[in-house]
Protein backbone atom coordinates (compact mmCIF):
# COMPACT_ATOMS: atom_id res chain seq x y z
CA THR A 1 168.75 35.38 78.08
CA THR A 2 165.99 32.83 77.14
CA ILE A 3 162.65 32.03 78.67
CA ALA A 4 162.34 28.40 78.80
CA ASN A 5 159.02 26.69 79.50
CA HIS A 6 156.88 29.89 80.76
CA THR A 7 153.54 30.53 80.35
CA ILE A 8 152.64 34.23 79.10
CA ASP A 9 148.98 35.16 78.74
CA SER A 10 147.94 31.17 78.53
CA CYS A 11 150.14 30.54 75.74
CA TYR A 12 153.09 28.09 76.00
CA VAL A 13 156.64 29.79 75.03
CA GLN A 14 159.81 27.83 74.80
CA ASP A 15 163.23 28.81 74.04
CA THR A 16 162.69 32.58 73.08
CA THR A 17 164.68 35.31 74.25
CA TRP A 18 163.57 38.07 76.79
CA GLU A 19 162.85 40.64 74.26
CA GLU A 20 160.75 38.09 71.93
CA GLY A 21 158.65 37.08 75.19
CA VAL A 22 157.81 40.72 75.84
CA LEU A 23 156.86 41.43 72.47
CA PHE A 24 154.76 38.09 72.34
CA ARG A 25 153.24 39.39 75.77
CA PHE A 26 152.20 42.84 74.20
CA ARG A 27 151.04 40.99 71.11
CA SER A 28 148.92 38.88 72.89
CA MET A 29 147.32 41.52 75.13
CA SER A 30 143.92 43.02 74.41
CA SER A 31 144.17 46.68 73.71
CA LYS A 32 142.03 47.35 76.45
CA ASN A 33 144.64 45.65 78.98
CA LEU A 34 147.42 47.63 76.88
CA LEU A 35 145.62 50.85 77.62
CA THR A 36 144.98 50.03 80.96
CA THR A 37 148.93 49.28 81.55
CA VAL A 38 149.67 52.44 79.79
CA GLY A 39 147.45 54.68 81.85
CA GLU A 40 148.55 53.00 85.07
CA LEU A 41 152.18 53.82 84.02
CA ILE A 42 151.20 57.61 83.30
CA ASP A 43 149.37 57.73 86.81
CA ALA A 44 152.63 56.41 88.48
CA ILE A 45 154.51 59.23 86.70
CA VAL A 46 152.42 62.00 87.20
CA GLU A 47 152.13 60.96 91.11
CA LEU A 48 155.70 60.88 91.40
CA TYR A 49 156.19 64.18 89.76
CA LEU A 50 153.58 65.77 91.92
CA LYS A 51 155.15 64.23 95.21
CA THR A 52 158.54 65.17 94.28
CA VAL A 53 158.57 68.55 92.25
CA ILE A 54 155.20 70.16 92.88
CA ALA A 55 154.51 69.40 96.58
CA PRO A 56 157.37 71.52 97.96
CA PHE A 57 156.03 74.56 96.24
CA LEU A 58 152.46 74.27 97.57
CA HIS A 59 153.33 75.41 100.88
CA PHE A 60 154.57 78.69 99.54
CA HIS A 61 151.64 79.07 97.06
CA GLU A 62 149.32 78.62 100.16
CA ILE A 63 151.32 81.38 101.99
CA PHE A 64 151.14 83.59 99.01
CA TYR A 65 147.61 83.14 98.02
CA SER A 66 146.07 83.36 101.90
CA SER A 67 148.13 86.64 102.60
CA LEU A 68 146.72 87.95 99.21
CA ASN A 69 143.45 86.67 99.91
CA ARG A 70 143.46 88.67 103.36
CA ALA A 71 144.83 91.71 101.85
CA LEU A 72 142.03 92.06 99.15
CA ARG A 73 139.37 91.12 101.41
CA GLN A 74 140.78 93.94 103.83
CA LEU A 75 140.67 96.33 100.93
CA LEU A 76 137.04 95.45 100.02
CA ASP A 77 135.95 95.78 103.60
CA ASP A 78 137.74 98.99 104.25
CA HIS A 79 136.01 100.47 101.10
CA LYS A 80 132.63 98.91 101.36
CA HIS A 81 130.67 102.02 100.65
CA HIS A 82 132.50 102.99 97.65
CA ILE A 83 132.10 99.70 95.98
CA PRO A 84 129.19 99.80 93.22
CA ASP A 85 126.93 97.07 93.34
CA TRP A 86 127.75 96.28 89.58
CA PHE A 87 131.27 95.19 90.88
CA THR A 88 130.57 91.38 90.91
CA ALA A 89 132.48 88.40 90.25
CA ASN A 90 130.60 87.85 87.19
CA LEU A 91 131.75 91.20 85.86
CA ILE A 92 135.39 90.11 86.69
CA THR A 93 134.83 86.78 84.92
CA TYR A 94 133.24 88.41 81.88
CA VAL A 95 136.24 90.91 81.49
CA ARG A 96 138.57 87.96 81.72
CA THR A 97 136.85 86.15 79.12
CA VAL A 98 136.83 89.26 76.94
CA VAL A 99 140.68 89.60 77.43
CA VAL A 100 141.23 86.43 75.62
CA VAL A 101 140.74 88.02 72.35
CA PRO A 102 143.08 90.61 72.34
CA THR A 103 145.74 88.14 73.96
CA LEU A 104 145.27 85.85 71.10
CA VAL A 105 145.55 88.53 68.52
CA LEU A 106 148.69 89.87 70.11
CA LEU A 107 150.02 86.58 70.17
CA SER A 108 149.40 85.99 66.49
CA TRP A 109 151.27 89.36 65.85
CA ASN A 110 154.29 87.89 67.47
CA HIS A 111 154.22 89.99 70.57
CA ALA A 112 155.17 88.43 73.66
CA VAL A 113 155.50 90.90 76.58
CA LEU A 114 151.96 92.42 76.48
CA PRO A 115 150.04 88.93 76.18
CA ALA A 116 152.00 87.45 79.15
CA LEU A 117 151.11 90.52 81.18
CA LEU A 118 147.44 89.85 79.93
CA VAL A 119 147.77 86.42 80.82
CA LEU A 120 148.98 87.19 84.39
CA ALA A 121 145.93 89.69 84.66
CA VAL A 122 143.53 86.97 83.73
CA ASP A 123 145.21 84.76 86.40
CA PHE A 124 144.96 87.39 88.83
CA GLY A 125 141.51 87.98 87.81
CA ASP A 126 140.45 84.23 88.46
CA PHE A 127 141.75 84.80 91.85
CA LEU A 128 140.13 87.96 92.50
CA ASP A 129 136.44 86.94 91.36
CA GLY A 130 136.60 84.40 94.19
CA VAL A 131 137.21 86.90 96.75
CA VAL A 132 134.87 89.39 95.54
CA ALA A 133 132.02 86.39 95.25
CA ARG A 134 132.73 85.70 99.06
CA TYR A 135 132.63 89.54 99.79
CA TRP A 136 129.17 89.90 98.05
CA VAL A 137 127.67 86.76 99.89
CA ASP A 138 128.90 88.35 103.20
CA VAL A 139 127.54 91.75 102.19
CA LYS A 140 124.22 90.38 101.21
CA LYS A 141 124.11 88.38 104.43
CA GLU A 142 124.79 91.33 106.47
CA ARG A 143 122.17 93.54 104.46
CA ALA A 144 119.32 90.71 105.08
CA GLU A 145 120.30 90.64 108.84
CA THR A 146 119.93 94.80 108.97
CA ALA A 147 116.83 94.59 107.11
CA ALA A 148 115.40 91.77 109.34
CA ALA A 149 116.47 93.94 112.47
CA SER A 150 114.88 97.09 111.07
CA ASP A 151 111.63 95.21 110.13
CA LYS A 152 111.51 93.93 113.79
CA ASP A 153 112.01 97.62 115.11
CA LYS A 154 109.31 98.76 112.64
CA LYS A 155 106.82 96.21 114.04
CA ASN A 156 107.47 97.00 117.72
CA ASP A 157 107.67 100.73 117.51
CA PRO A 158 104.36 102.31 116.43
CA ALA A 159 106.17 105.60 115.48
CA LEU A 160 108.08 103.51 112.76
CA ARG A 161 105.29 101.87 111.25
CA THR A 162 104.13 102.56 107.64
CA PRO A 163 100.78 104.09 107.98
CA SER A 164 97.88 102.81 105.90
CA PRO A 165 96.90 104.63 102.70
CA THR A 166 93.92 107.05 103.43
CA ASN A 167 93.05 107.39 99.68
CA SER A 168 91.02 104.48 98.47
CA ASP A 169 92.52 105.42 94.71
CA ASP A 170 96.10 105.21 95.93
CA GLU A 171 97.66 102.33 94.09
CA SER A 172 99.53 100.99 97.16
CA PHE A 173 98.16 98.63 99.72
CA GLU A 174 98.88 96.93 103.11
CA VAL A 175 98.78 93.42 103.63
CA VAL A 176 97.33 92.74 106.96
CA THR A 177 97.34 89.03 108.39
CA THR A 178 95.28 88.08 111.27
CA GLY A 179 96.83 84.74 112.35
CA SER A 180 93.90 82.86 111.70
CA PRO A 181 93.54 80.44 108.55
């Protein structure tokens, strides 16, 4: 096949084969245009892959993780009084980070099963730290509301008020506001 009297990138090409025309076109393109074209091609391939291969599994992924989220949250709520304050999302993240080192060491010693289990545990930890973070946000909000209600009750009930110090040598003091500037 030949390309006769066609303009490619502002250059007049006569009687060249199709392959020569394509090569000429790529040679005459700037590297930015070539990179843009390659980037657009990769983007189209990734979009096709995501829509045809990945998208059908996202529904099952969502069902699994939402069920797991509800189960773990219920577990945390059921054992609220037994969960120590130091069990935070940051602790889980630190542990996940530390587990990377033994995983790499085991992989370098040609172990496969234990590092695979550690990677799965780290992935689960990634999910768990989000659940724990949301749990502690809710617990702190609940504690703040309880404290605010308790403070309101103390202000309204004279029997619950903290007495003023009677000894001037006492290191504690009470702040009194009068309402005027």
